[in-house]
Short mmCIF file of C-alpha atoms and ligand atoms in Angstrom, two decimals:
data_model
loop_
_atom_site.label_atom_id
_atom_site.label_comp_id
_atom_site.label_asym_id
_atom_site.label_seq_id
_atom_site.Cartn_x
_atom_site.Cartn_y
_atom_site.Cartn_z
CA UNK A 7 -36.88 60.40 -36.03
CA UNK A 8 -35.49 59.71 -39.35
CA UNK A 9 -32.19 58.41 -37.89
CA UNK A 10 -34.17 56.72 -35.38
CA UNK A 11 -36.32 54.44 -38.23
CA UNK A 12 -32.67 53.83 -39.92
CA UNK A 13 -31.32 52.74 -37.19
CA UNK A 14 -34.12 50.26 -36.20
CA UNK A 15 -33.78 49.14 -39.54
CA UNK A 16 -30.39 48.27 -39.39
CA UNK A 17 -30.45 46.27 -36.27
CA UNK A 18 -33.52 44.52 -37.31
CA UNK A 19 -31.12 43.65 -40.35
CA UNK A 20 -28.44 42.73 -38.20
CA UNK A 21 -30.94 40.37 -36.21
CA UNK A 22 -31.64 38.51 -39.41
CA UNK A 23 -28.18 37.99 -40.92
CA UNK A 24 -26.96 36.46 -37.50
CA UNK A 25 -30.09 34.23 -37.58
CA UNK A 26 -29.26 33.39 -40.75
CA UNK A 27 -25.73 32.60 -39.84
CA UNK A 28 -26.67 30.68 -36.98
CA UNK A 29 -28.89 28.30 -39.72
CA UNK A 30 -26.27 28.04 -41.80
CA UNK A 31 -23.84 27.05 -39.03
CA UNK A 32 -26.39 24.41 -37.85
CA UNK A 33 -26.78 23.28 -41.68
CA UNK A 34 -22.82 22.72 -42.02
CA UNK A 35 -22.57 21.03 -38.79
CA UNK A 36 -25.70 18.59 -40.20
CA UNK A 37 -24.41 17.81 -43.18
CA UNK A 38 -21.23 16.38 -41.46
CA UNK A 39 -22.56 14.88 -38.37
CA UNK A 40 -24.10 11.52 -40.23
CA UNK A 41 -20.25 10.93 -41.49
CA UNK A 42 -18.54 11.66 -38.57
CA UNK A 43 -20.95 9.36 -36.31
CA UNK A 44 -23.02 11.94 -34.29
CA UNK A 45 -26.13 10.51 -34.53
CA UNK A 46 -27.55 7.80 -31.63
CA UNK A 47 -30.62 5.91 -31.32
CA UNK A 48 -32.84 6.12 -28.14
CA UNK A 49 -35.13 3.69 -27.65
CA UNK A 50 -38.44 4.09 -25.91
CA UNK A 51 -40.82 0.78 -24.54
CA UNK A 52 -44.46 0.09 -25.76
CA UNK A 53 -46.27 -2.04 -22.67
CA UNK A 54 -49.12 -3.64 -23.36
CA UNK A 55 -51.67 -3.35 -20.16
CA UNK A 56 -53.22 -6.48 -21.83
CA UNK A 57 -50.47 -8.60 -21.06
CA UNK A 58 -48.29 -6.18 -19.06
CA UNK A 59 -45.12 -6.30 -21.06
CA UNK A 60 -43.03 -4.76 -23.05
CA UNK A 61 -44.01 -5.50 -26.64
CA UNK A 62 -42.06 -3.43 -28.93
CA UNK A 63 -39.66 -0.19 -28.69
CA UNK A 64 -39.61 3.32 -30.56
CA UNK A 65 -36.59 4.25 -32.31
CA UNK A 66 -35.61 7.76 -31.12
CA UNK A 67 -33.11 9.65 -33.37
CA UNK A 68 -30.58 11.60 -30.88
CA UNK A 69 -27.45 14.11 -32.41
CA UNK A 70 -24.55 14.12 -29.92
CA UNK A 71 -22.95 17.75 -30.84
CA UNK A 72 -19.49 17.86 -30.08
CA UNK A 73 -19.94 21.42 -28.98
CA UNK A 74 -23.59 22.44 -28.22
CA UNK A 75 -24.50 18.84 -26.75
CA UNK A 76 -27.61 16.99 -27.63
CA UNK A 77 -29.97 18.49 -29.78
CA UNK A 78 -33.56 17.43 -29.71
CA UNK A 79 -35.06 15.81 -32.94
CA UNK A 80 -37.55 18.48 -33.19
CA UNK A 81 -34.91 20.75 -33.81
CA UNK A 82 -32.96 19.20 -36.30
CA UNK A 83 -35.41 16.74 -38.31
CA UNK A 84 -37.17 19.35 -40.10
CA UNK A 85 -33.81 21.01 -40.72
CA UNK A 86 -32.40 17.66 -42.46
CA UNK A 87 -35.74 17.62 -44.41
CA UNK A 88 -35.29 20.90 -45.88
CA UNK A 89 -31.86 20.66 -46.69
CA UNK A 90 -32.87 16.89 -48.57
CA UNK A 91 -30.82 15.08 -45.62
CA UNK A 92 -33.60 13.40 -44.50
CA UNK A 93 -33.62 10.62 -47.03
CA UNK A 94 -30.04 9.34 -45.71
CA UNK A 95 -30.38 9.90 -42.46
CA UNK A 96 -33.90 7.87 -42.61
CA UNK A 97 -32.03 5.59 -44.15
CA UNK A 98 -29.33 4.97 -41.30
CA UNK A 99 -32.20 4.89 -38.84
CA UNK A 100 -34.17 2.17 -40.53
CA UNK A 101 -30.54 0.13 -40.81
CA UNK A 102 -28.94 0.68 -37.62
CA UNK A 103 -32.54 0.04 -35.31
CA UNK A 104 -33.42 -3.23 -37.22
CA UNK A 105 -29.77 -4.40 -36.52
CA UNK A 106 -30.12 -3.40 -32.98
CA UNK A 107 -33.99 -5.05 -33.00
CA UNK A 108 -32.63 -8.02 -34.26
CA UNK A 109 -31.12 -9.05 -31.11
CA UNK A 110 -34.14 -8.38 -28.58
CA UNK A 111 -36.47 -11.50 -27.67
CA UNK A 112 -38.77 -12.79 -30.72
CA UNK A 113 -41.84 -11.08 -30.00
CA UNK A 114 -40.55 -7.64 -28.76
CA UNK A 115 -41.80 -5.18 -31.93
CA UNK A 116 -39.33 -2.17 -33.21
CA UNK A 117 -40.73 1.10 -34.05
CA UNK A 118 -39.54 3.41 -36.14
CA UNK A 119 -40.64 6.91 -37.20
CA UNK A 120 -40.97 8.27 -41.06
CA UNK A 121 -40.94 11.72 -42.07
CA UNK A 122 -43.07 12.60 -44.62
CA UNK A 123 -40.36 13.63 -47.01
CA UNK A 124 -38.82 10.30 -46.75
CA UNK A 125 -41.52 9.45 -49.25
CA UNK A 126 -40.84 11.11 -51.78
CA UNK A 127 -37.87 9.10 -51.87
CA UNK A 128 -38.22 6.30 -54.54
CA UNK A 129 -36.26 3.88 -52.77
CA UNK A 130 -37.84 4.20 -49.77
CA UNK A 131 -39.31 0.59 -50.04
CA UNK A 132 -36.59 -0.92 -50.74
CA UNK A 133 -34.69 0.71 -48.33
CA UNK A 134 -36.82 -1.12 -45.73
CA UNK A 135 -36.53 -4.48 -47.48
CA UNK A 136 -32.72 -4.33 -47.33
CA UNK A 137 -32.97 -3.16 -44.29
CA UNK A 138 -34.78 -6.00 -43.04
CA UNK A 139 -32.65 -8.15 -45.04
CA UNK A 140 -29.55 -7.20 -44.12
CA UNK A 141 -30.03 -7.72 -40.11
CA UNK A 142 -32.84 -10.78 -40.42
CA UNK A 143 -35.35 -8.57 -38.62
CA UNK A 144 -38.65 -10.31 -39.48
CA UNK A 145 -41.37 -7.61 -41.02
CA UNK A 146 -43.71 -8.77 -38.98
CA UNK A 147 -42.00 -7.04 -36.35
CA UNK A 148 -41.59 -3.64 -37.90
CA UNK A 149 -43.91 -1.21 -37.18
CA UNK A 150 -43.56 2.01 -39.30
CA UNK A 151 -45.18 5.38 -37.73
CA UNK A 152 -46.26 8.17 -40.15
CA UNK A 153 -48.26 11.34 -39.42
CA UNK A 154 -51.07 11.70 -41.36
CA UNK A 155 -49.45 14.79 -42.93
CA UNK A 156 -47.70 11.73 -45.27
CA UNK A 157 -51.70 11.20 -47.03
CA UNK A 158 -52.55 14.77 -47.00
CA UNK A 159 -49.35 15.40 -49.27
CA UNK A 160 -49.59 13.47 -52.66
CA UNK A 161 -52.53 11.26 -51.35
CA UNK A 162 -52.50 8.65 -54.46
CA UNK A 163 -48.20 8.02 -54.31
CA UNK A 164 -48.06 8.15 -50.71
CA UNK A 165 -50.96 6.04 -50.94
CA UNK A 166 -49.33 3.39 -53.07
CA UNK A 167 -46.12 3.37 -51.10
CA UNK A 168 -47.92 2.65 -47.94
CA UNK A 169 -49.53 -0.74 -49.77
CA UNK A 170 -46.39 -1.85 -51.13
CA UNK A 171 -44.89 -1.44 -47.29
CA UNK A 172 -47.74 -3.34 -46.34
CA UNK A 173 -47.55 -5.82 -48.48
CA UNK A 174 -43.81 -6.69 -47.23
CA UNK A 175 -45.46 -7.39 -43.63
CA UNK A 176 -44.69 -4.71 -41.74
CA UNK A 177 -47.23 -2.90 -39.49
CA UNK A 178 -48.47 0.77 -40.14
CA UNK A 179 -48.90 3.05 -37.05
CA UNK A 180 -50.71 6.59 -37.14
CA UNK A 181 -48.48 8.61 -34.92
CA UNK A 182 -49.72 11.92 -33.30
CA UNK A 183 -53.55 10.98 -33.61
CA UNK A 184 -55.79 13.64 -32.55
CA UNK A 185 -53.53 16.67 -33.61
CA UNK A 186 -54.05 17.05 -37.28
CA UNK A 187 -57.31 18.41 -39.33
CA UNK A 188 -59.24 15.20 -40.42
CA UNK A 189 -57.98 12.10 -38.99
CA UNK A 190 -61.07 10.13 -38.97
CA UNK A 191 -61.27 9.89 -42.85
CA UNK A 192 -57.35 8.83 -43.00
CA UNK A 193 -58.07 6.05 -41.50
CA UNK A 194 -60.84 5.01 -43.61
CA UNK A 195 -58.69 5.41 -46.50
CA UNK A 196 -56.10 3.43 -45.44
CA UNK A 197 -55.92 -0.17 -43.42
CA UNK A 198 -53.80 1.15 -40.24
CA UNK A 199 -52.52 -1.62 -37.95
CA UNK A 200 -52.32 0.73 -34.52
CA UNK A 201 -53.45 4.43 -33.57
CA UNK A 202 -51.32 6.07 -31.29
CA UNK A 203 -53.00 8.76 -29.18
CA UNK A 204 -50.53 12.05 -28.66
CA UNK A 205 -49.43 12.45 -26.02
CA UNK A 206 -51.59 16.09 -25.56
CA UNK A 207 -54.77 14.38 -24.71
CA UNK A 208 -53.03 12.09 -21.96
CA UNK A 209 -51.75 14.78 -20.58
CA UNK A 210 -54.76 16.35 -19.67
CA UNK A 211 -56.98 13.18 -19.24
CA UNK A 212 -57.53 13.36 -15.15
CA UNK A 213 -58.06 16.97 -15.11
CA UNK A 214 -60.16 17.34 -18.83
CA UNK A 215 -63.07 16.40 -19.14
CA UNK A 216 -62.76 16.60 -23.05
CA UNK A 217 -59.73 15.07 -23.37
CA UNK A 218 -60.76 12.47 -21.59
CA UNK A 219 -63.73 12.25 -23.72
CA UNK A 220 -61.84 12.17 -26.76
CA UNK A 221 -59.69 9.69 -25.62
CA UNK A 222 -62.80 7.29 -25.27
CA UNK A 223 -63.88 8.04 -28.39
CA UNK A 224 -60.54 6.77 -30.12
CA UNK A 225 -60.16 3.97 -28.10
CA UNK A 226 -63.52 3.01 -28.96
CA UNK A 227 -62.90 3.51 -32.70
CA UNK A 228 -59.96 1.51 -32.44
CA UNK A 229 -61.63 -1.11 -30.99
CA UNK A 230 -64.52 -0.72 -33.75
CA UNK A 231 -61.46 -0.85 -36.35
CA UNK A 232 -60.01 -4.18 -34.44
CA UNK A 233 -56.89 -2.50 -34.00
CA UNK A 234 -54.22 -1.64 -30.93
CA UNK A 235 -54.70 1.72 -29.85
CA UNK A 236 -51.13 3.28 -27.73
CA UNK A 237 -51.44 6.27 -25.37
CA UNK A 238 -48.34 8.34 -26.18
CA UNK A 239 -47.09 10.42 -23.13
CA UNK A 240 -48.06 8.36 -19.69
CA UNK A 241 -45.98 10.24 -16.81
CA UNK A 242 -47.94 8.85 -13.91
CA UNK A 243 -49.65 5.79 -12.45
CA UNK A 244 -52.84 7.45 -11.79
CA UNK A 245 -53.16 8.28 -15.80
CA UNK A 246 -52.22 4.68 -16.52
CA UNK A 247 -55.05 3.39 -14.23
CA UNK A 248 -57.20 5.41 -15.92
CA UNK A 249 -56.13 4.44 -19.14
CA UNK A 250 -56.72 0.83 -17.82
CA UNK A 251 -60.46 1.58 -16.38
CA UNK A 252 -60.70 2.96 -19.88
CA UNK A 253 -59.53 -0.03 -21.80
CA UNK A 254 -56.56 1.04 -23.13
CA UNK A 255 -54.36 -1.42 -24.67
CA UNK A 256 -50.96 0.03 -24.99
CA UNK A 257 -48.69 2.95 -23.58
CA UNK A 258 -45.47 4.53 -23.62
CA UNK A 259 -44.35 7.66 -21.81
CA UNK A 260 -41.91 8.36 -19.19
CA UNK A 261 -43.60 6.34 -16.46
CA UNK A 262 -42.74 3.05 -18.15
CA UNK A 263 -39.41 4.37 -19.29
CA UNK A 264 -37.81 7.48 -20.87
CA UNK A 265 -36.00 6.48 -24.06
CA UNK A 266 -32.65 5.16 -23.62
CA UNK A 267 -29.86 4.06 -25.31
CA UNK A 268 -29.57 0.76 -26.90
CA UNK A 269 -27.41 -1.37 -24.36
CA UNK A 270 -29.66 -0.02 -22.09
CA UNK A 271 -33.31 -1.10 -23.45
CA UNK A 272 -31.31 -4.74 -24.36
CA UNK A 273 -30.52 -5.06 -20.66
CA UNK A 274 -33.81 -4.43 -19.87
CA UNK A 275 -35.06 -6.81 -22.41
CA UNK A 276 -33.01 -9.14 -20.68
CA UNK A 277 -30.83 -9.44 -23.75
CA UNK A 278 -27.39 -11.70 -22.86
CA UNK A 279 -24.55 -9.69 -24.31
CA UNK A 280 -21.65 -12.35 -25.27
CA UNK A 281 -18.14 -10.81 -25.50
P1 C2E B 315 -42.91 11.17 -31.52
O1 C2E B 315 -42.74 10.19 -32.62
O2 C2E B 315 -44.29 11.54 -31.15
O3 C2E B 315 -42.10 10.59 -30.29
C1 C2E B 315 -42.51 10.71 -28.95
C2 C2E B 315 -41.80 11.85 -28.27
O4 C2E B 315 -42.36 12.02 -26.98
C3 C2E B 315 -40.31 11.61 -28.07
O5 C2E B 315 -39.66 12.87 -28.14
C4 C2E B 315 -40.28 11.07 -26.63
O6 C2E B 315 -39.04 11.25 -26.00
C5 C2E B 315 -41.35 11.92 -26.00
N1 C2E B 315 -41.95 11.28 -24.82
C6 C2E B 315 -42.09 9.97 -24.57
N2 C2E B 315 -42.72 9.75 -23.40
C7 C2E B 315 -43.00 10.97 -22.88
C8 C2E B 315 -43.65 11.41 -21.68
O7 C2E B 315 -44.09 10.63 -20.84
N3 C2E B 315 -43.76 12.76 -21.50
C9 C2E B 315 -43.27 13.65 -22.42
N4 C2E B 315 -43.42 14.94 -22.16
N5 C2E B 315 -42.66 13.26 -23.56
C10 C2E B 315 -42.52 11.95 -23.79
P2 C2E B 315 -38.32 13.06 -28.96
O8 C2E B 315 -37.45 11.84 -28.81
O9 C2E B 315 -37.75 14.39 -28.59
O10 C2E B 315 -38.81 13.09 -30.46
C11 C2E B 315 -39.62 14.14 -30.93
C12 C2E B 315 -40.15 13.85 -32.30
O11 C2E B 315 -39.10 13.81 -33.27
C13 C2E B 315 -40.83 12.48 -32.41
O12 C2E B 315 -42.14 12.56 -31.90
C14 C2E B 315 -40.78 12.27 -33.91
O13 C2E B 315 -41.80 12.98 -34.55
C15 C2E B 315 -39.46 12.91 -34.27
N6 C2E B 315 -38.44 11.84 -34.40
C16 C2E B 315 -37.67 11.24 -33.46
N7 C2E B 315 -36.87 10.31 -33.99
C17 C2E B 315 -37.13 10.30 -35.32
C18 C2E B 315 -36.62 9.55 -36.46
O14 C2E B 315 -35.78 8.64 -36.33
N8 C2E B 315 -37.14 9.87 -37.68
C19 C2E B 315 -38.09 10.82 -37.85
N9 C2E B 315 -38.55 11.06 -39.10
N10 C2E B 315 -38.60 11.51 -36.83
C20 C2E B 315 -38.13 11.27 -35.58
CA1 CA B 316 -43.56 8.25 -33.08
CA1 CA B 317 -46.24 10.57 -31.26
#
C-alpha cells in the first residue's frame, strides 16, 4: 500500500512538471510570436437594426502558431497578462486596427477590446492618442470595451484613466454585461457610451424565460441611460427578430458575420483597394 501511495505520488508529480513544461513552452513561444509577426486581427461587424447597417467592427486578436495552428484569445490573453506581455501586445492591437479602421467608410466605428491589466500601464492613454494620431483615425470613432473587472480593481486610477480616455473622444463600451457581480452600480459610477449584452443571455433568449427577462431589463436601462445597447452572440434570425420585437438596437454574432480578416471585412465595407 505504501508503494502504492509513492507511486501515485510520483505520477501525480510527473503530471505537474509536464504541465508545467507545457506553460513554459507556450510562454517562450509568446514571448516571440509579437516579433516574429504571429499575431492577426479578426474583425467582427456591429449592425444596427435601427438603420440596418453595419456601424462599426470589433477588433479580434488571432495567434497564427507555426506549429499548433490558431490559438484562441482566451487561451493566450490571460497568459500574456501574467507574463506582463499584455501591455505591448495591447499596444500593437490599438496601432495596427486604427490603421486598418482608417480606411473603412467615415461613419463605420472600430472596436477594440482592453484588458484590465493594460491599465495599469501608465502610457496607456497616450498609447491611444498616438495611436489615433499616427493613422488619422478620428476618436470619435473609437470605441474602447472594458469589463467591469477594470473598476472593481483600483476603482479611483482606473477611474481616472477612463475620464482622461473620454475626454480624448473616444466611446466607452461595457463588454460582457450581465456576467459579473454588480454591474448596475458600475454604470452609475461611470458615464458608459454602449452596454453590450453577453452573449449568454442571447443564447438562451427564445427558450428562457429569464434570460429573456433580463435582457428587457437592460435594454430598458439602456434606454433609461440614453445609450446603445449591443446583443453579443446572435446565431439565428429568429433571436434577431426577437431582439427587434424587443427593441434592440445593435448586434453582432455569427449570423451577421463571424470575424474575419481584415481584407475581408474592407471588401465587405465596400472598401476600393488601389494597387
Ligand atoms: P469578447 O470581447 O466578448 O468577444 C466576443 C467573442 O465572441 C469573440 O470570441 C467572438 O468570436 C465570439 N462570437 C461572436 N459572435 C458569436 C456568436 O454568434 N456565437 C458565439 N458562440 N460566439 C461568437 P474570440 O474572438 O475567441 O475572443 C474571445 C475573447 O478574447 C473576447 O471576448 C475578448 O475578451 C478577448 N479578446 C479578443 N481579442 C482581444 C484583444 O485584442 N485584446 C484583449 N484584451 N482581449 C481580446
Ligand atoms: Ca468585446
Ligand atoms: Ca463580449
Amino acid at each position: 500500500a505504501k508503494a502504492d501511495g509513492k507511486g501515485a505520488f510520483h505520477f501525480f508529480e510527473q503530471a505537474m512538471d509536464e504541465a508545467l513544461q507545457a506553460r513554459r513552452a507556450l510562454e517562450l513561444d509568446l514571448r516571440l510570436a509579437l516579433a516574429e509577426g504571429q499575431f492577426e486581427l479578426y474583425y467582427q461587424p456591429l449592425y444596427s437594426l435601427g438603420v440596418d447597417q453595419v456601424t462599426g467592427c470589433e477588433a479580434l486578436l488571432r495567434w497564427r502558431h507555426p506549429v499548433r495552428g490558431m490559438v484562441s484569445p482566451a487561451d493566450f490573453i490571460p497568459l500574456a497578462e501574467e507574463i506582463g506581455l499584455i501591455n505591448a501586445l495591447g499596444e500593437w492591437v490599438l496601432r495596427e486596427a486604427c490603421r486598418e479602421a482608417a480606411g473603412w467608410p467615415q461613419p463605420v466605428r472600430l472596436a477594440v477590446n482592453l484588458s484590465p491589466a493594460q491599465f495599469r500601464d501608465r502610457h496607456l492613454v497616450s498609447t491611444v492618442v498616438s495611436a489615433l494620431a499616427a493613422s488619422g483615425l478620428a476618436a470619435e470613432r473609437l470605441e474602447l470595451e472594458i469589463t467591469e473587472s477594470v473598476l472593481l480593481q483600483d476603482t479611483a486610477g482606473n477611474m481616472s484613466i477612463l475620464h482622461d480616455l473620454k475626454a480624448l473622444g473616444v466611446r466607452i463600451s461595457m463588454d460582457d454585461f450581465g456576467t459579473g457581480y454588480s454591474s448596475l452600480s458600475y454604470l452609475r459610477s461611470f458615464p458608459f457610451d454602449k452596454i453590450k449584452i453577453d452573449q449568454t443571455f442571447v443564447r438562451d433568449i427564445l427558450d428562457d424565460a429569464d434570460a429573456l427577462a433580463i435582457i428587457k431589463a437592460v435594454l430598458d436601462l439602456g434606454a433609461s441611460l440614453g445609450i446603445t445597447t449591443t446583443a453579443e452572440g446572435v446565431e439565428s434570425v429568429e433571436q434577431l427578430d426577437e431582439l427587434r420585437r424587443q427593441g434592440c438596437g445593435e448586434i453582432q454574432g455569427y449570423f451577421i458575420s463571424r470575424p474575419k480578416p481584415a481584407a475581408e471585412i474592407a471588401a465587405m465595407l465596400g472598401v476600393v483597394v488601389e494597387n
